[in-house]
Short mmCIF file of C-alpha atoms (C1' of nucleotides) in Angstrom, two decimals:
data_model
loop_
_atom_site.label_atom_id
_atom_site.label_comp_id
_atom_site.label_asym_id
_atom_site.label_seq_id
_atom_site.Cartn_x
_atom_site.Cartn_y
_atom_site.Cartn_z
CA MET A 1 -13.28 50.07 52.85
CA LEU A 2 -10.24 50.31 50.63
CA ASP A 3 -9.08 47.21 48.79
CA PRO A 4 -6.73 45.51 51.26
CA LYS A 5 -4.69 44.14 48.37
CA ILE A 6 -3.94 47.62 47.10
CA VAL A 7 -3.18 48.95 50.57
CA ARG A 8 -0.82 46.04 51.16
CA ALA A 9 0.95 46.56 47.86
CA ASN A 10 1.64 50.28 48.35
CA PRO A 11 1.00 51.48 51.88
CA GLU A 12 3.18 54.58 51.41
CA ASP A 13 1.36 55.60 48.26
CA ILE A 14 -2.02 55.14 49.93
CA ALA A 15 -0.87 57.17 52.91
CA ALA A 16 0.22 59.98 50.61
CA GLN A 17 -3.17 60.06 48.89
CA LEU A 18 -5.01 60.04 52.22
CA LEU A 19 -3.07 63.08 53.35
CA LYS A 20 -5.22 65.11 50.97
CA LYS A 21 -8.12 64.17 53.24
CA LYS A 22 -6.07 65.15 56.29
CA TYR A 23 -5.98 61.51 57.37
CA VAL A 24 -2.76 60.07 58.70
CA PHE A 25 -2.47 56.41 57.81
CA PRO A 26 -0.33 54.40 60.28
CA VAL A 27 2.00 52.92 57.69
CA GLU A 28 4.53 51.32 60.01
CA THR A 29 1.95 49.73 62.31
CA PHE A 30 0.12 48.41 59.32
CA LYS A 31 3.21 46.96 57.68
CA ALA A 32 4.32 45.26 60.86
CA LEU A 33 0.91 43.71 61.38
CA GLU A 34 0.78 42.62 57.76
CA GLU A 35 4.07 40.83 58.09
CA GLN A 36 2.88 39.05 61.22
CA ARG A 37 -0.37 38.15 59.56
CA ARG A 38 1.31 36.54 56.62
CA GLU A 39 3.55 34.45 58.80
CA VAL A 40 0.87 33.32 61.22
CA GLN A 41 -1.60 32.65 58.44
CA VAL A 42 0.77 30.39 56.55
CA ASN A 43 1.57 28.53 59.73
CA THR A 44 -2.10 28.14 60.60
CA GLU A 45 -3.00 26.91 57.16
CA ASN A 46 -0.18 24.39 57.20
CA LEU A 47 -1.41 23.03 60.50
CA GLN A 48 -4.92 22.83 59.16
CA SER A 49 -3.74 21.07 56.07
CA GLU A 50 -1.85 18.58 58.25
CA ARG A 51 -4.89 17.94 60.39
CA ASN A 52 -7.08 17.46 57.33
CA THR A 53 -4.83 14.83 55.79
CA GLN A 54 -4.39 13.02 59.09
CA SER A 55 -8.11 12.97 59.72
CA LYS A 56 -8.68 11.66 56.26
CA SER A 57 -6.26 8.79 56.78
CA ILE A 58 -8.00 7.92 60.04
CA GLY A 59 -11.24 7.70 58.16
CA LYS A 60 -9.68 5.39 55.59
CA ALA A 61 -8.03 3.18 58.18
CA LYS A 62 -11.30 2.88 60.03
CA ALA A 63 -13.12 1.94 56.85
CA ALA A 64 -10.48 -0.70 56.14
CA GLY A 65 -10.87 -2.08 59.67
CA ASP A 66 -7.33 -1.22 60.72
CA ASP A 67 -6.32 -0.20 64.21
CA ILE A 68 -6.54 3.60 64.44
CA ALA A 69 -5.07 4.03 67.90
CA PRO A 70 -1.53 4.88 66.69
CA LEU A 71 -2.90 7.40 64.22
CA LEU A 72 -4.91 9.06 66.95
CA ALA A 73 -1.78 9.36 69.05
CA GLN A 74 -0.05 11.13 66.17
CA VAL A 75 -2.64 13.89 65.98
CA SER A 76 -3.03 14.31 69.69
CA ASN A 77 -1.05 17.54 70.07
CA LEU A 78 -1.95 18.95 66.67
CA GLY A 79 -5.22 20.27 68.02
CA ALA A 80 -3.63 22.42 70.69
CA GLN A 81 -1.10 23.91 68.25
CA LEU A 82 -3.82 24.69 65.78
CA GLU A 83 -5.96 26.35 68.37
CA GLU A 84 -3.10 28.56 69.44
CA ALA A 85 -2.27 29.52 65.86
CA LYS A 86 -5.89 30.30 65.08
CA ALA A 87 -6.24 32.47 68.14
CA SER A 88 -3.25 34.62 67.27
CA LEU A 89 -4.41 34.88 63.67
CA VAL A 90 -7.79 36.15 64.83
CA GLU A 91 -6.08 38.66 67.07
CA ILE A 92 -3.92 40.02 64.25
CA ASN A 93 -6.79 40.13 61.80
CA THR A 94 -8.94 42.02 64.29
CA LYS A 95 -6.25 44.67 64.60
CA LEU A 96 -5.88 44.92 60.84
CA ASP A 97 -9.63 45.19 60.36
CA ASP A 98 -9.81 47.91 62.97
CA ILE A 99 -7.27 49.89 61.02
CA LEU A 100 -8.82 49.30 57.62
CA LEU A 101 -12.39 50.03 58.75
CA GLY A 102 -11.20 53.37 60.07
CA VAL A 103 -9.52 54.44 56.84
CA PRO A 104 -11.56 56.85 54.70
CA ASN A 105 -12.02 56.52 50.97
CA LEU A 106 -9.31 57.90 48.70
CA PRO A 107 -10.09 61.32 47.25
CA ASP A 108 -10.40 61.55 43.48
CA PRO A 109 -7.57 63.41 41.70
CA GLU A 110 -10.09 66.10 40.71
CA VAL A 111 -10.76 66.91 44.35
CA PRO A 112 -9.18 70.27 45.25
CA GLU A 113 -6.51 70.48 47.91
CA GLY A 114 -7.68 72.13 51.09
CA VAL A 115 -8.39 71.96 54.78
CA ASP A 116 -11.98 73.08 55.30
CA GLU A 117 -14.94 74.74 53.59
CA GLU A 118 -12.85 77.84 52.88
CA ASP A 119 -10.97 75.83 50.28
CA ASN A 120 -13.97 74.40 48.45
CA VAL A 121 -14.15 75.35 44.80
CA GLU A 122 -17.25 76.90 43.29
CA VAL A 123 -18.27 75.16 40.07
CA ARG A 124 -21.26 77.23 38.93
CA ARG A 125 -24.08 79.50 40.06
CA TRP A 126 -27.69 79.69 39.05
CA GLY A 127 -30.42 82.23 39.68
CA THR A 128 -30.47 85.79 40.86
CA ILE A 129 -30.06 86.71 44.48
CA PRO A 130 -33.24 88.58 45.46
CA SER A 131 -33.05 92.21 46.48
CA PHE A 132 -35.85 93.43 48.71
CA ASP A 133 -37.18 96.98 48.91
CA PHE A 134 -38.22 96.24 52.48
CA ASP A 135 -36.51 94.64 55.46
CA PRO A 136 -36.73 90.94 54.75
CA LEU A 137 -37.62 88.66 57.66
CA ASP A 138 -35.88 85.42 58.51
CA HIS A 139 -37.78 82.13 58.28
CA ILE A 140 -38.46 82.05 62.00
CA GLU A 141 -40.26 85.38 61.91
CA LEU A 142 -42.05 84.40 58.75
CA GLY A 143 -43.00 81.06 60.26
CA ASN A 144 -44.35 82.80 63.33
CA ARG A 145 -47.19 84.24 61.31
CA GLU A 146 -50.32 82.36 62.32
CA LYS A 147 -48.16 80.16 64.54
CA GLY A 148 -46.93 78.18 61.52
CA MET A 149 -43.61 77.29 63.09
CA ASP A 150 -43.59 76.53 66.79
CA PHE A 151 -40.28 75.80 68.46
CA GLU A 152 -41.57 76.33 72.00
CA SER A 153 -44.08 73.50 71.77
CA ALA A 154 -41.43 71.20 70.30
CA ALA A 155 -39.07 72.10 73.13
CA LYS A 156 -41.78 71.23 75.65
CA ILE A 157 -42.75 67.99 73.92
CA THR A 158 -39.22 66.83 73.28
CA GLY A 159 -36.39 69.35 73.62
CA ALA A 160 -34.13 71.64 71.67
CA ARG A 161 -33.62 71.23 67.92
CA PHE A 162 -37.13 70.03 67.18
CA VAL A 163 -40.04 71.86 65.63
CA VAL A 164 -43.81 71.76 65.33
CA LEU A 165 -45.16 72.97 61.99
CA ARG A 166 -48.77 74.01 61.60
CA GLY A 167 -51.28 75.03 59.00
CA LYS A 168 -50.02 76.35 55.69
CA ILE A 169 -46.38 75.98 56.66
CA ALA A 170 -46.93 72.32 57.50
CA ARG A 171 -48.74 71.89 54.24
CA MET A 172 -45.97 73.53 52.25
CA HIS A 173 -43.47 71.28 53.97
CA ARG A 174 -45.47 68.23 52.89
CA ALA A 175 -45.98 69.67 49.41
CA LEU A 176 -42.24 70.01 48.95
CA ILE A 177 -41.77 66.32 49.69
CA GLN A 178 -44.41 65.26 47.20
CA PHE A 179 -43.06 67.62 44.58
CA MET A 180 -39.51 66.36 44.94
CA LEU A 181 -40.51 62.71 44.83
CA ASP A 182 -42.74 63.20 41.79
CA THR A 183 -40.02 65.09 39.95
CA HIS A 184 -37.44 62.36 40.55
CA ILE A 185 -39.87 59.63 39.60
CA ASN A 186 -41.40 61.25 36.52
CA ASP A 187 -38.57 63.39 35.16
CA HIS A 188 -35.39 61.70 36.40
CA GLY A 189 -36.25 58.01 36.17
CA TYR A 190 -36.00 56.95 39.81
CA GLU A 191 -37.99 54.22 41.49
CA GLU A 192 -39.74 55.26 44.67
CA ILE A 193 -38.86 53.21 47.67
CA TYR A 194 -40.12 53.11 51.24
CA VAL A 195 -37.72 51.85 53.89
CA PRO A 196 -37.36 51.32 57.64
CA TYR A 197 -36.40 54.35 59.70
CA MET A 198 -34.43 52.22 62.14
CA VAL A 199 -31.55 50.04 61.06
CA ASN A 200 -29.16 47.51 62.56
CA LYS A 201 -25.42 47.80 63.12
CA GLU A 202 -24.55 45.86 60.00
CA SER A 203 -26.26 48.39 57.77
CA LEU A 204 -24.41 51.25 59.41
CA MET A 205 -21.13 49.39 58.99
CA GLY A 206 -21.99 48.93 55.33
CA THR A 207 -22.39 52.61 54.56
CA SER A 208 -19.62 53.44 57.09
CA GLN A 209 -21.43 55.52 59.71
CA LEU A 210 -20.09 52.81 62.02
CA PRO A 211 -17.73 52.08 63.62
CA LYS A 212 -16.32 55.62 63.57
CA PHE A 213 -19.30 57.94 63.95
CA GLU A 214 -21.53 56.32 66.54
CA GLU A 215 -21.81 59.57 68.53
CA ASP A 216 -23.70 61.18 65.64
CA LEU A 217 -26.50 58.62 65.86
CA PHE A 218 -29.57 58.03 68.01
CA LYS A 219 -29.45 54.52 69.41
CA VAL A 220 -32.55 52.56 70.35
CA PRO A 221 -32.09 49.55 72.64
CA PHE A 222 -34.22 46.65 71.49
CA GLY A 223 -34.06 43.33 73.28
CA GLU A 224 -30.52 42.08 73.30
CA ARG A 225 -29.30 44.43 70.61
CA ASP A 226 -29.50 47.99 69.41
CA TYR A 227 -31.26 49.60 66.53
CA TYR A 228 -30.32 53.05 65.28
CA MET A 229 -32.50 55.83 63.92
CA ILE A 230 -31.37 56.53 60.37
CA PRO A 231 -29.27 59.69 59.89
CA THR A 232 -30.13 59.59 56.18
CA ALA A 233 -32.06 57.36 53.77
CA GLU A 234 -28.69 56.52 52.27
CA VAL A 235 -28.28 53.88 54.99
CA PRO A 236 -31.39 51.71 54.47
CA VAL A 237 -31.58 52.24 50.71
CA THR A 238 -27.93 51.54 49.93
CA ASN A 239 -28.02 48.46 52.14
CA MET A 240 -30.69 47.01 49.90
CA VAL A 241 -27.84 45.57 47.85
CA ARG A 242 -25.76 44.34 50.77
CA ASP A 243 -24.69 40.71 50.17
CA GLU A 244 -26.45 40.73 46.82
CA ILE A 245 -25.33 40.04 43.27
CA ILE A 246 -27.26 42.23 40.85
CA ASP A 247 -28.00 41.11 37.30
CA GLU A 248 -26.32 43.34 34.76
CA ALA A 249 -29.70 43.76 33.04
CA ASP A 250 -31.10 45.37 36.20
CA MET A 251 -28.35 48.02 36.34
CA PRO A 252 -28.32 50.84 37.12
CA LEU A 253 -30.55 50.81 40.18
CA LYS A 254 -31.98 54.26 40.81
CA PHE A 255 -33.97 54.77 43.99
CA THR A 256 -35.56 57.79 45.54
CA ALA A 257 -36.96 57.80 49.04
CA HIS A 258 -38.44 60.27 51.45
CA THR A 259 -37.52 59.64 55.06
CA PRO A 260 -37.05 61.56 58.24
CA CYS A 261 -33.40 61.78 59.31
CA PHE A 262 -32.19 61.75 62.88
CA ARG A 263 -28.88 63.25 63.92
CA SER A 264 -27.48 63.90 67.35
CA GLU A 265 -25.44 66.89 66.10
CA ALA A 266 -22.97 65.92 68.78
CA GLY A 267 -20.18 68.10 67.42
CA ALA A 268 -22.39 71.07 66.60
CA SER A 269 -23.56 72.39 69.93
CA GLY A 270 -23.90 76.15 69.68
CA ARG A 271 -24.06 76.14 65.88
CA ASP A 272 -27.29 77.10 64.13
CA THR A 273 -29.20 76.91 67.37
CA ARG A 274 -31.98 79.14 66.06
CA GLY A 275 -34.51 78.00 63.51
CA LEU A 276 -34.91 75.13 61.15
CA ILE A 277 -31.40 74.90 59.74
CA ARG A 278 -30.03 72.28 62.11
CA GLN A 279 -32.53 69.92 63.74
CA HIS A 280 -32.31 66.52 65.39
CA GLN A 281 -35.13 65.40 63.12
CA PHE A 282 -35.63 66.58 59.56
CA GLU A 283 -37.15 65.30 56.33
CA LYS A 284 -35.09 64.54 53.29
CA VAL A 285 -35.73 63.18 49.82
CA GLU A 286 -32.74 61.10 48.84
CA MET A 287 -31.43 59.81 45.52
CA ILE A 288 -29.42 56.59 45.46
CA GLN A 289 -27.80 54.88 42.52
CA MET A 290 -26.02 51.54 42.19
CA VAL A 291 -24.14 51.50 38.92
CA LYS A 292 -21.46 49.68 36.94
CA PRO A 293 -18.02 51.08 37.79
CA GLU A 294 -17.56 52.68 34.38
CA ASP A 295 -20.79 54.67 34.81
CA SER A 296 -20.33 56.18 38.25
CA TRP A 297 -18.72 59.50 37.31
CA GLN A 298 -21.44 60.26 34.81
CA ALA A 299 -24.01 59.26 37.45
CA LEU A 300 -22.52 61.80 39.85
CA GLU A 301 -23.03 64.58 37.29
CA ASP A 302 -26.55 63.33 36.53
CA MET A 303 -27.57 63.24 40.17
CA THR A 304 -26.19 66.72 40.74
CA SER A 305 -28.27 68.03 37.85
CA HIS A 306 -31.33 66.25 39.29
CA ALA A 307 -30.92 68.07 42.59
CA GLU A 308 -30.31 71.35 40.76
CA ASN A 309 -33.46 70.82 38.76
CA ILE A 310 -35.52 70.83 41.95
CA LEU A 311 -34.04 74.18 42.95
CA LYS A 312 -34.59 75.60 39.48
CA LYS A 313 -38.24 74.61 39.55
CA LEU A 314 -38.58 76.18 42.98
CA GLU A 315 -36.89 79.32 41.62
CA LEU A 316 -34.24 79.31 44.32
CA PRO A 317 -30.76 80.70 43.60
CA TYR A 318 -27.93 78.31 44.33
CA ARG A 319 -24.34 77.43 43.64
CA VAL A 320 -22.58 74.11 43.17
CA ILE A 321 -19.26 73.54 44.87
CA ASN A 322 -16.63 70.83 44.61
CA LEU A 323 -15.60 69.84 48.13
CA CYS A 324 -11.90 70.01 48.93
CA GLY A 325 -10.04 67.05 50.43
CA GLY A 326 -10.32 68.19 54.03
CA ASP A 327 -14.07 68.77 53.79
CA LEU A 328 -14.84 65.50 52.05
CA GLY A 329 -16.85 62.86 53.89
CA PHE A 330 -15.44 59.54 55.05
CA ALA A 331 -16.88 57.36 52.28
CA ALA A 332 -16.76 59.87 49.43
CA ALA A 333 -14.23 59.96 46.61
CA LYS A 334 -15.75 63.18 45.33
CA THR A 335 -18.67 65.30 46.50
CA TYR A 336 -20.63 68.18 45.07
CA ASP A 337 -22.46 70.28 47.60
CA ILE A 338 -25.32 72.44 46.44
CA GLU A 339 -25.81 75.57 48.48
CA VAL A 340 -28.98 77.61 48.37
CA TRP A 341 -29.18 81.33 49.00
CA VAL A 342 -30.45 82.17 52.49
CA PRO A 343 -31.30 85.91 52.54
CA ALA A 344 -31.44 86.35 56.31
CA GLN A 345 -27.93 84.98 56.66
CA ASP A 346 -26.77 86.75 53.54
CA LYS A 347 -24.98 83.63 52.35
CA TYR A 348 -25.31 80.27 50.65
CA ARG A 349 -26.10 77.29 52.88
CA GLU A 350 -25.76 73.60 52.10
CA ILE A 351 -29.03 72.06 50.94
CA SER A 352 -27.73 68.99 49.13
CA SER A 353 -24.65 66.83 49.06
CA ILE A 354 -24.03 64.36 46.24
CA SER A 355 -21.23 61.82 46.53
CA ASN A 356 -19.61 59.08 44.53
CA THR A 357 -18.20 56.46 46.91
CA LEU A 358 -16.92 54.24 44.07
CA ASP A 359 -16.63 50.70 45.48
CA PHE A 360 -15.87 51.88 49.03
CA GLN A 361 -19.30 51.09 50.46
CA ALA A 362 -19.84 48.18 48.07
CA ARG A 363 -16.75 46.43 49.41
CA ARG A 364 -17.97 46.79 52.97
CA MET A 365 -21.41 45.58 51.96
CA LYS A 366 -20.31 42.87 49.51
CA ALA A 367 -22.59 44.51 46.95
CA ARG A 368 -21.80 43.12 43.53
CA TRP A 369 -23.08 42.78 40.00
CA ARG A 370 -22.44 39.99 37.54
CA ASN A 371 -20.31 41.17 34.66
CA SER A 372 -21.59 39.36 31.57
CA GLN A 373 -18.21 39.85 29.84
CA THR A 374 -16.34 37.93 32.49
CA GLY A 375 -19.24 36.01 34.03
CA LYS A 376 -17.81 36.96 37.41
CA PRO A 377 -19.33 38.98 40.24
CA GLU A 378 -17.63 42.36 40.66
CA LEU A 379 -18.12 45.18 43.14
CA LEU A 380 -20.58 47.81 41.97
CA HIS A 381 -20.38 51.54 42.65
CA THR A 382 -22.76 53.39 44.97
CA LEU A 383 -23.76 57.04 44.91
CA ASN A 384 -26.02 59.04 47.15
CA GLY A 385 -27.32 62.54 47.08
CA SER A 386 -29.95 64.68 48.70
CA GLY A 387 -32.66 65.85 46.45
CA LEU A 388 -33.22 67.83 48.70
CA ALA A 389 -33.12 68.45 52.43
CA VAL A 390 -36.73 69.47 52.98
CA GLY A 391 -36.41 71.63 56.09
CA ARG A 392 -33.72 73.80 54.53
CA THR A 393 -35.69 73.99 51.30
CA LEU A 394 -38.60 75.35 53.30
CA VAL A 395 -36.30 77.94 54.87
CA ALA A 396 -35.04 79.03 51.46
CA LEU A 397 -38.52 79.14 50.00
CA LEU A 398 -39.94 81.28 52.79
CA GLU A 399 -37.07 83.73 52.84
CA ASN A 400 -36.46 84.08 49.10
CA HIS A 401 -40.11 84.33 48.07
CA GLN A 402 -41.37 86.60 50.85
CA ASN A 403 -43.32 89.81 50.24
CA ALA A 404 -43.43 93.04 52.21
CA ASP A 405 -46.63 91.97 53.98
CA GLY A 406 -45.04 88.76 55.18
CA SER A 407 -46.83 86.57 52.65
CA ILE A 408 -44.91 84.00 50.61
CA ASN A 409 -45.22 83.46 46.87
CA VAL A 410 -45.66 79.83 45.93
CA PRO A 411 -43.51 78.92 42.91
CA VAL A 412 -45.49 77.74 39.89
CA ALA A 413 -44.10 74.21 40.08
CA LEU A 414 -45.30 73.85 43.67
CA GLN A 415 -48.76 75.31 43.20
CA PRO A 416 -50.44 72.04 42.17
CA TYR A 417 -49.20 70.57 45.44
CA MET A 418 -50.66 73.50 47.38
CA GLY A 419 -54.16 73.17 46.03
CA GLY A 420 -53.51 75.89 43.46
CA LEU A 421 -52.50 78.57 45.97
CA THR A 422 -50.21 81.22 44.47
CA ALA A 423 -49.23 82.64 47.83
CA ILE A 424 -49.63 81.86 51.51
"C1'" G B 1 -47.37 35.53 73.67
"C1'" G B 2 -48.16 29.73 72.76
"C1'" A B 3 -47.14 25.29 69.36
"C1'" G B 4 -44.60 23.39 65.27
"C1'" G B 5 -41.36 23.49 60.56
"C1'" G B 6 -37.25 25.61 58.10
"C1'" G B 7 -32.47 28.55 56.67
"C1'" U B 8 -27.42 24.62 51.46
"C1'" G B 9 -24.09 27.76 45.17
"C1'" G B 10 -27.23 33.34 40.66
"C1'" C B 11 -32.23 30.57 41.54
"C1'" U B 12 -34.97 25.86 42.92
"C1'" G B 13 -33.53 21.81 45.71
"C1'" A B 14 -30.90 16.62 47.52
"C1'" G B 15 -27.54 15.54 51.33
"C1'" U B 16 -25.61 8.85 55.48
"C1'" G B 17 -20.19 12.38 61.09
"C1'" G B 18 -15.04 10.80 56.95
"C1'" C B 19 -15.58 8.91 49.60
"C1'" C B 20 -19.12 16.58 50.16
"C1'" G B 21 -17.36 22.39 47.91
"C1'" A B 22 -21.52 19.70 48.07
"C1'" A B 23 -26.53 15.41 43.71
"C1'" A B 24 -30.17 17.10 40.30
"C1'" G B 25 -32.79 20.83 37.67
"C1'" C B 26 -33.03 25.93 35.98
"C1'" A B 27 -30.10 30.04 34.46
"C1'" C B 28 -25.45 31.22 32.23
"C1'" U B 29 -20.96 30.31 28.78
"C1'" G B 30 -18.65 27.59 24.67
"C1'" G B 31 -19.38 23.93 20.81
"C1'" U B 32 -22.20 20.57 17.20
"C1'" C B 33 -26.50 21.04 14.13
"C1'" U B 34 -29.15 25.34 11.36
"C1'" U B 35 -29.46 30.40 6.11
"C1'" G B 36 -30.32 32.58 11.21
"C1'" A B 37 -32.79 31.58 15.70
"C1'" A B 38 -35.30 28.03 18.73
"C1'" A B 39 -35.15 22.94 20.02
"C1'" A B 40 -31.91 18.84 20.67
"C1'" C B 41 -27.12 17.04 21.87
"C1'" C B 42 -21.93 17.64 23.93
"C1'" A B 43 -18.84 20.33 27.28
"C1'" G B 44 -17.94 23.98 30.99
"C1'" C B 45 -19.79 26.66 35.10
"C1'" G B 46 -19.75 28.85 43.29
"C1'" A B 47 -17.12 32.62 46.32
"C1'" U B 48 -13.08 34.52 49.19
"C1'" U B 49 -8.04 34.09 50.14
"C1'" C B 50 -2.49 32.57 50.24
"C1'" G B 51 1.20 31.10 46.55
"C1'" U B 52 5.27 32.71 40.47
"C1'" G B 53 3.37 27.66 40.11
"C1'" A B 54 1.87 22.85 41.53
"C1'" G B 55 -1.26 23.43 45.07
"C1'" G B 56 -3.10 25.00 50.05
"C1'" A B 57 -6.81 27.31 53.40
"C1'" U B 58 -11.73 29.05 54.39
"C1'" C B 59 -17.04 29.39 53.38
"C1'" C B 60 -23.57 25.08 53.44
"C1'" C B 61 -27.72 31.92 58.28
"C1'" A B 62 -24.33 33.87 62.61
"C1'" G B 63 -21.53 32.72 67.04
"C1'" G B 64 -19.97 29.02 70.43
"C1'" G B 65 -19.38 23.56 71.66
"C1'" U B 66 -18.60 17.95 70.96
"C1'" U B 67 -14.99 15.07 67.75
"C1'" C B 68 -8.87 12.87 65.14
"C1'" G B 69 -12.68 14.73 61.59
"C1'" A B 70 -19.04 18.70 61.28
"C1'" A B 71 -23.37 21.09 55.90
"C1'" U B 72 -24.58 16.69 58.96
"C1'" C B 73 -24.65 16.12 66.39
"C1'" C B 74 -25.40 19.87 70.79
"C1'" C B 75 -26.21 25.11 72.69
"C1'" U B 76 -27.32 30.38 71.85
"C1'" G B 77 -28.84 34.25 68.64
"C1'" C B 78 -30.98 36.15 64.07
"C1'" C B 79 -34.26 35.49 60.03
"C1'" C B 80 -38.31 32.98 57.28
"C1'" C B 81 -42.85 29.85 57.07
"C1'" U B 82 -47.54 27.40 59.23
"C1'" C B 83 -51.37 27.20 63.12
"C1'" C B 84 -53.52 29.57 67.63
"C1'" G B 85 -54.00 34.12 70.58
"C1'" C B 86 -53.58 39.48 70.65
"C1'" C B 87 -53.38 43.83 67.77
"C1'" A B 88 -52.49 49.38 64.35
#
RNA sequence: GGAGGGGUGGCUGAGUGGCCGAAAGCACUGGUCUUGAAAACCAGCGAUUCGUGAGGAUCCCAGGGUUCGAAUCCCUGCCCCUCCGCCA
């Protein structure tokens, strides 16, 4: 959520900045509501103040043994007025909250102008795109060898956009997870964390998947309320600091977690229907940092390099792009996507997304740290990034490292996790 | 699933329907003392919000209710703890 104080002070300016994200902020509605709010709030607080003093004097009179009947008569209609005022204040505040909760984060000035992925700006490339002296297969064909990748069974067991992995492919999938976690823990200084795969509404509000993007989530009814399957580890891990005040000495918090991710892909029917690219359930190793505000931009660069490092070790060619305003996510002020080369599609595909949300999520979550300079709690900054999406990494690995006979070379860094195998 | 006990400031922990935004301790900040530090002593120290300011409002798990007045009484939910049962 944006700082309501800043929005109030300059609604036009905020609206102009949000335009870069292709979001139209309802300036006039907001201003009108704000004006009403101010008026009704002052009135309500005056009534409350009046009631408080009256009640206090009743208490004193009673203690002194005086007759309180006339005093009671004085306050008799105060209650009804107050109730009315409170009710309309709640109504106005609800409307204002609805607006503010639906407003995306402001894009950073460094974010390029643009509408969609066409306008994203490439920052750098790494690696050499492989050239094959045979007809390379796609990951589905490669996975079919020895029934390593079985979409039919998954469709029977569950439905479309699920997969069954078997044998060496399943092992490689697991090896990738272990490799990524170990690298983040040992080389990049993250703490491993295991978290629930279902979360409550409050957590999703905190990281801002709710209230706007409920249709992207799998909901699980439980008793009187609902749980939701996590769409990313960002949700449970970031919410660790919800309603907390972190000691400055404990900053920054750097967590890495492996979790499955569940997405309804509601708006993507017909896209990437074949193969492992877009599934309802996929594994991801996530990096999360909670940092002091002055450190968050450096943290974004660090996290991006951490994700890149995984790809380098796996010998997979990639490029880093700076997302344009129109392609930027709801909570992000700036996002780097990392795209890996997918030979069968003859293009780069997203395999990681690293975002700085500044204090946007922290404000929703009331996640703060105690500034030792001021002694006061202040909002911290949260960042999240994939390091990496495991299913897509498997795709890239199979396709980029394939041989003419359909075997797959195992990159050196991954071999210890594959029992020393150099190829499968 | 059954039976009990709890949820109070950064932490621990008192709290009678009005004198409670809340005792006390710890932690923290400033000062005295000290070559410096520790200890001791003195002082300060919750958050959010409205207002230029004085000051006002709100917050004692959450949401309702009773009352002129609720941290305190009642109801519902959530969470935690103890015992019993069941169980990966």
